[in-house]
Each structure stands twice: as structure tokens, then as C-alpha cells.
CSV table of C-alpha atoms in Angstrom, one decimal:
chain,number,residue,atom,x,y,z
Y,1,ASP,CA,-52.6,194.3,-61.3
Y,2,GLY,CA,-52.5,190.5,-61.2
Y,3,GLY,CA,-50.3,188.9,-58.7
Y,4,ILE,CA,-49.9,187.0,-55.4
Y,5,THR,CA,-50.1,188.8,-52.1
Y,6,GLN,CA,-48.8,187.6,-48.7
Y,7,SER,CA,-49.5,189.2,-45.3
Y,8,PRO,CA,-48.1,190.2,-43.0
Y,9,LYS,CA,-44.6,190.9,-44.4
Y,10,TYR,CA,-43.1,190.3,-40.9
Y,11,LEU,CA,-44.6,188.3,-38.0
Y,12,PHE,CA,-43.5,187.7,-34.5
Y,13,ARG,CA,-44.8,184.7,-32.5
Y,14,LYS,CA,-44.4,183.8,-28.9
Y,15,GLU,CA,-43.8,180.2,-28.1
Y,16,GLY,CA,-47.0,178.2,-27.9
Y,17,GLN,CA,-49.0,180.4,-30.1
Y,18,ASN,CA,-50.6,179.5,-33.4
Y,19,VAL,CA,-50.3,182.0,-36.2
Y,20,THR,CA,-51.8,182.3,-39.6
Y,21,LEU,CA,-50.1,183.5,-42.7
Y,22,SER,CA,-52.2,184.8,-45.6
Y,23,CYS,CA,-51.8,184.1,-49.2
Y,24,GLU,CA,-54.1,185.5,-51.9
Y,25,GLN,CA,-53.8,185.3,-55.7
Y,26,ASN,CA,-55.8,187.0,-58.4
Y,27,LEU,CA,-54.2,185.2,-61.3
Y,28,ASN,CA,-57.0,182.6,-61.6
Y,29,HIS,CA,-54.4,179.8,-60.9
Y,30,ASP,CA,-55.7,176.5,-59.7
Y,31,ALA,CA,-52.6,175.2,-57.8
Y,32,MET,CA,-51.1,176.9,-54.8
Y,33,TYR,CA,-48.1,176.1,-52.6
Y,34,TRP,CA,-46.5,176.9,-49.3
Y,35,TYR,CA,-42.6,176.7,-48.9
Y,36,ARG,CA,-40.2,177.3,-46.1
Y,37,GLN,CA,-36.8,178.8,-46.7
Y,38,ASP,CA,-34.2,178.8,-43.9
Y,39,PRO,CA,-30.8,180.7,-44.3
Y,40,GLY,CA,-28.5,179.2,-46.8
Y,41,GLN,CA,-31.0,176.5,-47.7
Y,42,GLY,CA,-33.4,175.8,-50.7
Y,43,LEU,CA,-37.1,175.9,-50.6
Y,44,ARG,CA,-38.9,173.0,-48.9
Y,45,LEU,CA,-42.5,172.2,-49.6
Y,46,ILE,CA,-44.9,172.3,-46.8
Y,47,TYR,CA,-48.3,171.9,-48.4
Y,48,TYR,CA,-49.8,172.2,-51.7
Y,49,SER,CA,-53.3,172.3,-53.3
Y,50,GLN,CA,-54.3,171.7,-57.0
Y,51,ILE,CA,-57.9,172.4,-56.5
Y,52,VAL,CA,-60.3,174.0,-54.1
Y,53,ASN,CA,-61.3,171.9,-51.0
Y,54,ASP,CA,-58.3,169.6,-51.7
Y,55,PHE,CA,-54.6,169.7,-50.4
Y,56,GLN,CA,-51.6,167.5,-49.9
Y,57,LYS,CA,-48.9,167.4,-47.4
Y,58,GLY,CA,-45.3,168.2,-48.8
Y,59,ASP,CA,-42.1,167.2,-47.3
Y,60,ILE,CA,-42.2,169.1,-44.0
Y,61,ALA,CA,-45.9,169.3,-43.1
Y,62,GLU,CA,-45.5,168.5,-39.5
Y,63,GLY,CA,-46.7,171.4,-37.3
Y,64,TYR,CA,-48.5,173.2,-40.1
Y,65,SER,CA,-52.0,173.3,-41.3
Y,66,VAL,CA,-53.8,174.7,-44.4
Y,67,SER,CA,-57.2,175.2,-45.9
Y,68,ARG,CA,-58.3,175.9,-49.4
Y,69,GLU,CA,-61.9,177.0,-49.3
Y,70,LYS,CA,-61.7,179.5,-52.2
Y,71,LYS,CA,-59.6,179.3,-55.4
Y,72,GLU,CA,-58.0,182.7,-54.6
Y,73,SER,CA,-56.9,181.9,-50.9
Y,74,PHE,CA,-54.6,179.5,-49.3
Y,75,PRO,CA,-53.8,180.4,-45.7
Y,76,LEU,CA,-51.1,178.6,-43.7
Y,77,THR,CA,-51.3,178.1,-39.9
Y,78,VAL,CA,-48.1,177.6,-38.1
Y,79,THR,CA,-49.2,175.7,-34.9
Y,80,SER,CA,-47.3,175.4,-31.5
Y,81,ALA,CA,-46.4,171.8,-32.5
Y,82,GLN,CA,-43.9,173.3,-35.1
Y,83,LYS,CA,-40.8,173.4,-32.9
Y,84,ASN,CA,-38.5,175.7,-35.0
Y,85,PRO,CA,-40.9,177.9,-37.0
Y,86,THR,CA,-38.5,180.8,-37.5
Y,87,ALA,CA,-38.1,181.0,-41.3
Y,88,PHE,CA,-39.0,182.8,-44.5
Y,89,TYR,CA,-42.4,181.5,-45.8
Y,90,LEU,CA,-43.1,181.7,-49.4
Y,91,CYS,CA,-46.4,181.1,-51.1
Y,92,ALA,CA,-46.7,180.3,-54.9
Y,93,SER,CA,-49.2,179.6,-57.4
Y,94,SER,CA,-49.3,177.8,-60.8
Y,95,PRO,CA,-51.8,177.5,-63.6
Y,96,ARG,CA,-53.0,173.9,-63.8
Y,97,GLU,CA,-54.5,174.1,-67.2
Y,98,GLY,CA,-52.3,173.7,-70.2
Y,99,SER,CA,-48.7,172.6,-70.4
Y,100,THR,CA,-47.1,175.0,-68.0
Y,101,ASP,CA,-46.1,174.1,-64.6
Y,102,THR,CA,-44.4,177.2,-63.7
Y,103,GLN,CA,-44.7,178.5,-60.2
Y,104,TYR,CA,-44.8,182.2,-59.4
Y,105,PHE,CA,-44.0,183.5,-55.9
Y,106,GLY,CA,-45.6,186.0,-53.5
Y,107,PRO,CA,-43.3,188.4,-51.6
Y,108,GLY,CA,-43.1,186.2,-48.7
Y,109,THR,CA,-43.6,186.5,-44.8
Y,110,ARG,CA,-40.7,186.4,-42.4
Y,111,LEU,CA,-41.7,184.7,-39.2
Y,112,THR,CA,-39.7,185.0,-36.1
Y,113,VAL,CA,-40.4,183.2,-32.8
Y,114,LEU,CA,-39.5,185.4,-29.8
E,1,GLN,CA,-35.8,161.7,-52.4
E,2,LYS,CA,-35.3,163.5,-55.8
E,3,GLU,CA,-32.3,165.9,-55.6
E,4,VAL,CA,-31.2,169.0,-57.3
E,5,GLU,CA,-27.6,169.9,-56.7
E,6,GLN,CA,-25.9,173.4,-57.1
E,7,ASN,CA,-22.6,174.7,-56.2
E,8,SER,CA,-23.4,177.2,-53.4
E,9,GLY,CA,-20.6,179.6,-54.5
E,10,PRO,CA,-20.1,182.5,-54.4
E,11,LEU,CA,-19.3,182.7,-58.0
E,12,SER,CA,-17.4,185.9,-58.6
E,13,VAL,CA,-17.2,187.4,-62.1
E,14,PRO,CA,-16.2,190.9,-63.3
E,15,GLU,CA,-18.7,193.2,-64.9
E,16,GLY,CA,-19.2,192.4,-68.5
E,17,ALA,CA,-18.2,188.8,-68.2
E,18,ILE,CA,-20.2,185.7,-68.8
E,19,ALA,CA,-21.4,184.0,-65.7
E,20,SER,CA,-22.1,180.2,-65.9
E,21,LEU,CA,-24.3,178.5,-63.3
E,22,ASN,CA,-24.8,174.8,-63.4
E,23,CYS,CA,-27.3,172.4,-61.9
E,24,THR,CA,-27.6,168.6,-61.8
E,25,TYR,CA,-30.6,166.5,-61.2
E,26,SER,CA,-31.2,163.0,-60.0
E,27,ASP,CA,-34.7,162.1,-61.7
E,28,ARG,CA,-34.0,161.0,-65.2
E,29,GLY,CA,-37.8,161.4,-65.9
E,30,SER,CA,-38.0,165.1,-65.2
E,31,GLN,CA,-39.5,167.1,-67.9
E,32,SER,CA,-39.5,170.7,-66.8
E,33,PHE,CA,-36.6,172.9,-65.6
E,34,PHE,CA,-36.6,176.4,-64.2
E,35,TRP,CA,-34.1,179.1,-63.2
E,36,TYR,CA,-35.2,181.7,-60.5
E,37,ARG,CA,-33.3,184.6,-59.3
E,38,GLN,CA,-33.6,185.6,-55.6
E,39,TYR,CA,-32.2,188.9,-54.2
E,40,SER,CA,-31.2,188.9,-50.6
E,41,GLY,CA,-34.4,189.2,-48.4
E,42,LYS,CA,-36.8,188.9,-51.4
E,43,SER,CA,-38.8,186.1,-52.9
E,44,PRO,CA,-37.7,184.1,-56.1
E,45,GLU,CA,-38.4,185.6,-59.5
E,46,LEU,CA,-38.7,183.3,-62.5
E,47,ILE,CA,-36.0,184.0,-65.1
E,48,MET,CA,-36.3,181.1,-67.5
E,49,SER,CA,-38.0,177.8,-68.1
E,50,ILE,CA,-36.7,175.0,-70.4
E,51,TYR,CA,-38.3,171.8,-71.5
E,52,SER,CA,-36.3,170.5,-74.4
E,53,ASN,CA,-32.7,169.6,-74.9
E,54,GLY,CA,-30.5,172.4,-76.2
E,55,ASP,CA,-30.4,176.1,-75.7
E,56,LYS,CA,-33.1,178.6,-75.0
E,57,GLU,CA,-32.2,182.3,-75.2
E,58,ASP,CA,-33.9,185.3,-73.5
E,59,GLY,CA,-32.1,188.6,-73.8
E,60,ARG,CA,-28.8,188.3,-71.8
E,61,PHE,CA,-29.8,184.8,-70.4
E,62,THR,CA,-29.4,181.4,-72.0
E,63,ALA,CA,-30.6,178.3,-70.5
E,64,GLN,CA,-29.0,175.0,-71.6
E,65,LEU,CA,-30.5,171.5,-70.9
E,66,ASN,CA,-28.8,168.1,-71.5
E,67,LYS,CA,-31.3,165.4,-70.3
E,68,ALA,CA,-28.8,162.6,-71.0
E,69,SER,CA,-26.3,164.1,-68.7
E,70,GLN,CA,-29.1,165.3,-66.3
E,71,TYR,CA,-27.7,168.9,-66.1
E,72,VAL,CA,-29.1,172.3,-66.8
E,73,SER,CA,-27.2,175.5,-66.9
E,74,LEU,CA,-27.8,179.2,-67.1
E,75,LEU,CA,-25.4,181.6,-68.9
E,76,ILE,CA,-25.6,185.3,-68.2
E,77,ARG,CA,-23.9,187.4,-70.7
E,78,ASP,CA,-22.6,190.9,-70.2
E,79,SER,CA,-23.0,190.4,-66.4
E,80,GLN,CA,-24.1,193.5,-64.5
E,81,PRO,CA,-23.7,194.2,-60.7
E,82,SER,CA,-27.5,194.2,-60.6
E,83,ASP,CA,-27.2,190.4,-61.5
E,84,SER,CA,-25.6,189.7,-58.1
E,85,ALA,CA,-28.1,187.4,-56.5
E,86,THR,CA,-28.7,183.8,-55.6
E,87,TYR,CA,-29.8,181.7,-58.6
E,88,LEU,CA,-32.2,178.7,-57.7
E,89,CYS,CA,-32.5,175.8,-60.0
E,90,ALA,CA,-35.8,173.9,-59.9
E,91,VAL,CA,-36.9,170.7,-61.5
E,92,ASN,CA,-40.3,169.2,-61.9
E,93,GLU,CA,-40.8,166.0,-60.0
E,94,GLY,CA,-44.5,165.3,-61.3
E,95,PHE,CA,-47.9,166.4,-60.0
E,96,GLN,CA,-46.9,170.0,-60.5
E,97,LYS,CA,-44.3,169.8,-57.7
E,98,LEU,CA,-40.9,171.5,-58.0
E,99,VAL,CA,-37.7,170.3,-56.2
E,100,PHE,CA,-35.3,173.3,-55.6
E,101,GLY,CA,-31.5,173.3,-55.3
E,102,THR,CA,-30.0,175.4,-52.6
E,103,GLY,CA,-28.9,178.0,-55.0
E,104,THR,CA,-25.7,179.5,-56.3
E,105,ARG,CA,-24.7,183.0,-55.0
E,106,LEU,CA,-23.4,185.1,-57.9
E,107,LEU,CA,-21.3,188.2,-57.2
E,108,VAL,CA,-20.7,190.6,-60.2
E,109,SER,CA,-17.9,193.2,-59.4
E,110,PRO,CA,-17.9,196.6,-61.1
């Protein structure tokens, strides 16, 4: 089955810890994205990558870092510098070729700071 | 900052009725528009995309786009309780980036 997987589904972090959220896709999509969703709010873009070994900051990149060493993988690290990391984190991907810019989402990771 | 506005709701409709969800956007140059459905605790699921003025139908769903007025709407015919969810409007802002509205919560009562 083709799709986007995120792990873990739930993650608990102590203050001062860095944690890494996994995102993998086997859709052969070029572009990948990380969003954050807080209760009652829309999705806010953290980072995005349109090609391997390249990525750009989104609207709320402070306190986060990413890497894109493989086309299939786009892990997100939530660092201790992120002051309010408790949120629902969504990874998405999009085919860059052709006319479509549709984004497809993984199941999400819910991060809670203890 | 480009904006996408949606009424947060909840929009309550009886089963079998037509639900009408609306979205306005600020960037007159936007070319791509999307509707996602998000059940509580789950990730967004794509329902419709629309690129041209007018209507686009897919089963019980119809997306309507009016670029001159900068609004896009989603009609759900024969609404079912399983349609109860939050509906997110998203607009392309260039470079394959989407701007999302905060969503409209739809409640369909049996």
C-alpha cells in the first residue's frame, strides 16, 4: 500500500529534551511538509522540502529542525528551544511533477510535554 | 500574510439536508483550492480540489469557486451523520505551499 506513515502516534517529552518525529512516504512524492495543529486552530507550516538535501523554513520554524537525506524521509526534531511544543504534528507530501499541488497527510503524531 | 477565512461554526444541519460551507481568501493570485475533511483526533483527508471558476461535482460533494469574489464553497448534499467533522479550506500561495483556514465544524443530526 502506498502512503505516508508517521511514528510514533503518541509521544511524551520532558522539558529540556529533544525529540524526533518520523515521517516516511512511499508515494514517490518530491515535496514534503511538516505542520503543527493546536486545538481549534488551523494548520501552521513548520518546514517544507521540495527536493532531497534542501528545505525551507515555514511560518513557525523556531525551535524545530529537519533533514531531507532521502526522498522518502523527512524527520522533524522538536528541540528544547521550542517553548510550547504540545500539539498535533502532521506530515504531508505532494507530487512536484505535473500540475497538481495537492498535499496528502499522514496520520499524525500527538506530542505532549510533561 | 495571506489569509483564508472560515466560519468556525458549528454548522448544524439535519440528516438529508444540504450543508453549505464557505471560505474566503485574501490572495487574488491564488490558483488552487482544496477542501479537506478532518474527523476529531485524525489527520485531514482530501475531499475536493478545484482550479477553475464554476462548479466541480464529485458524488455528494460540489465545490464552487468564484475568483472574482475570492470565495470557494463546498456543498454536501444528502448530509449524513458520518459527515460530521471539521472541514478545512486550503489555498495555494505559490511554491507548492498551502494556507489553511481554521476550519468549519459540521454537525449532522439524525
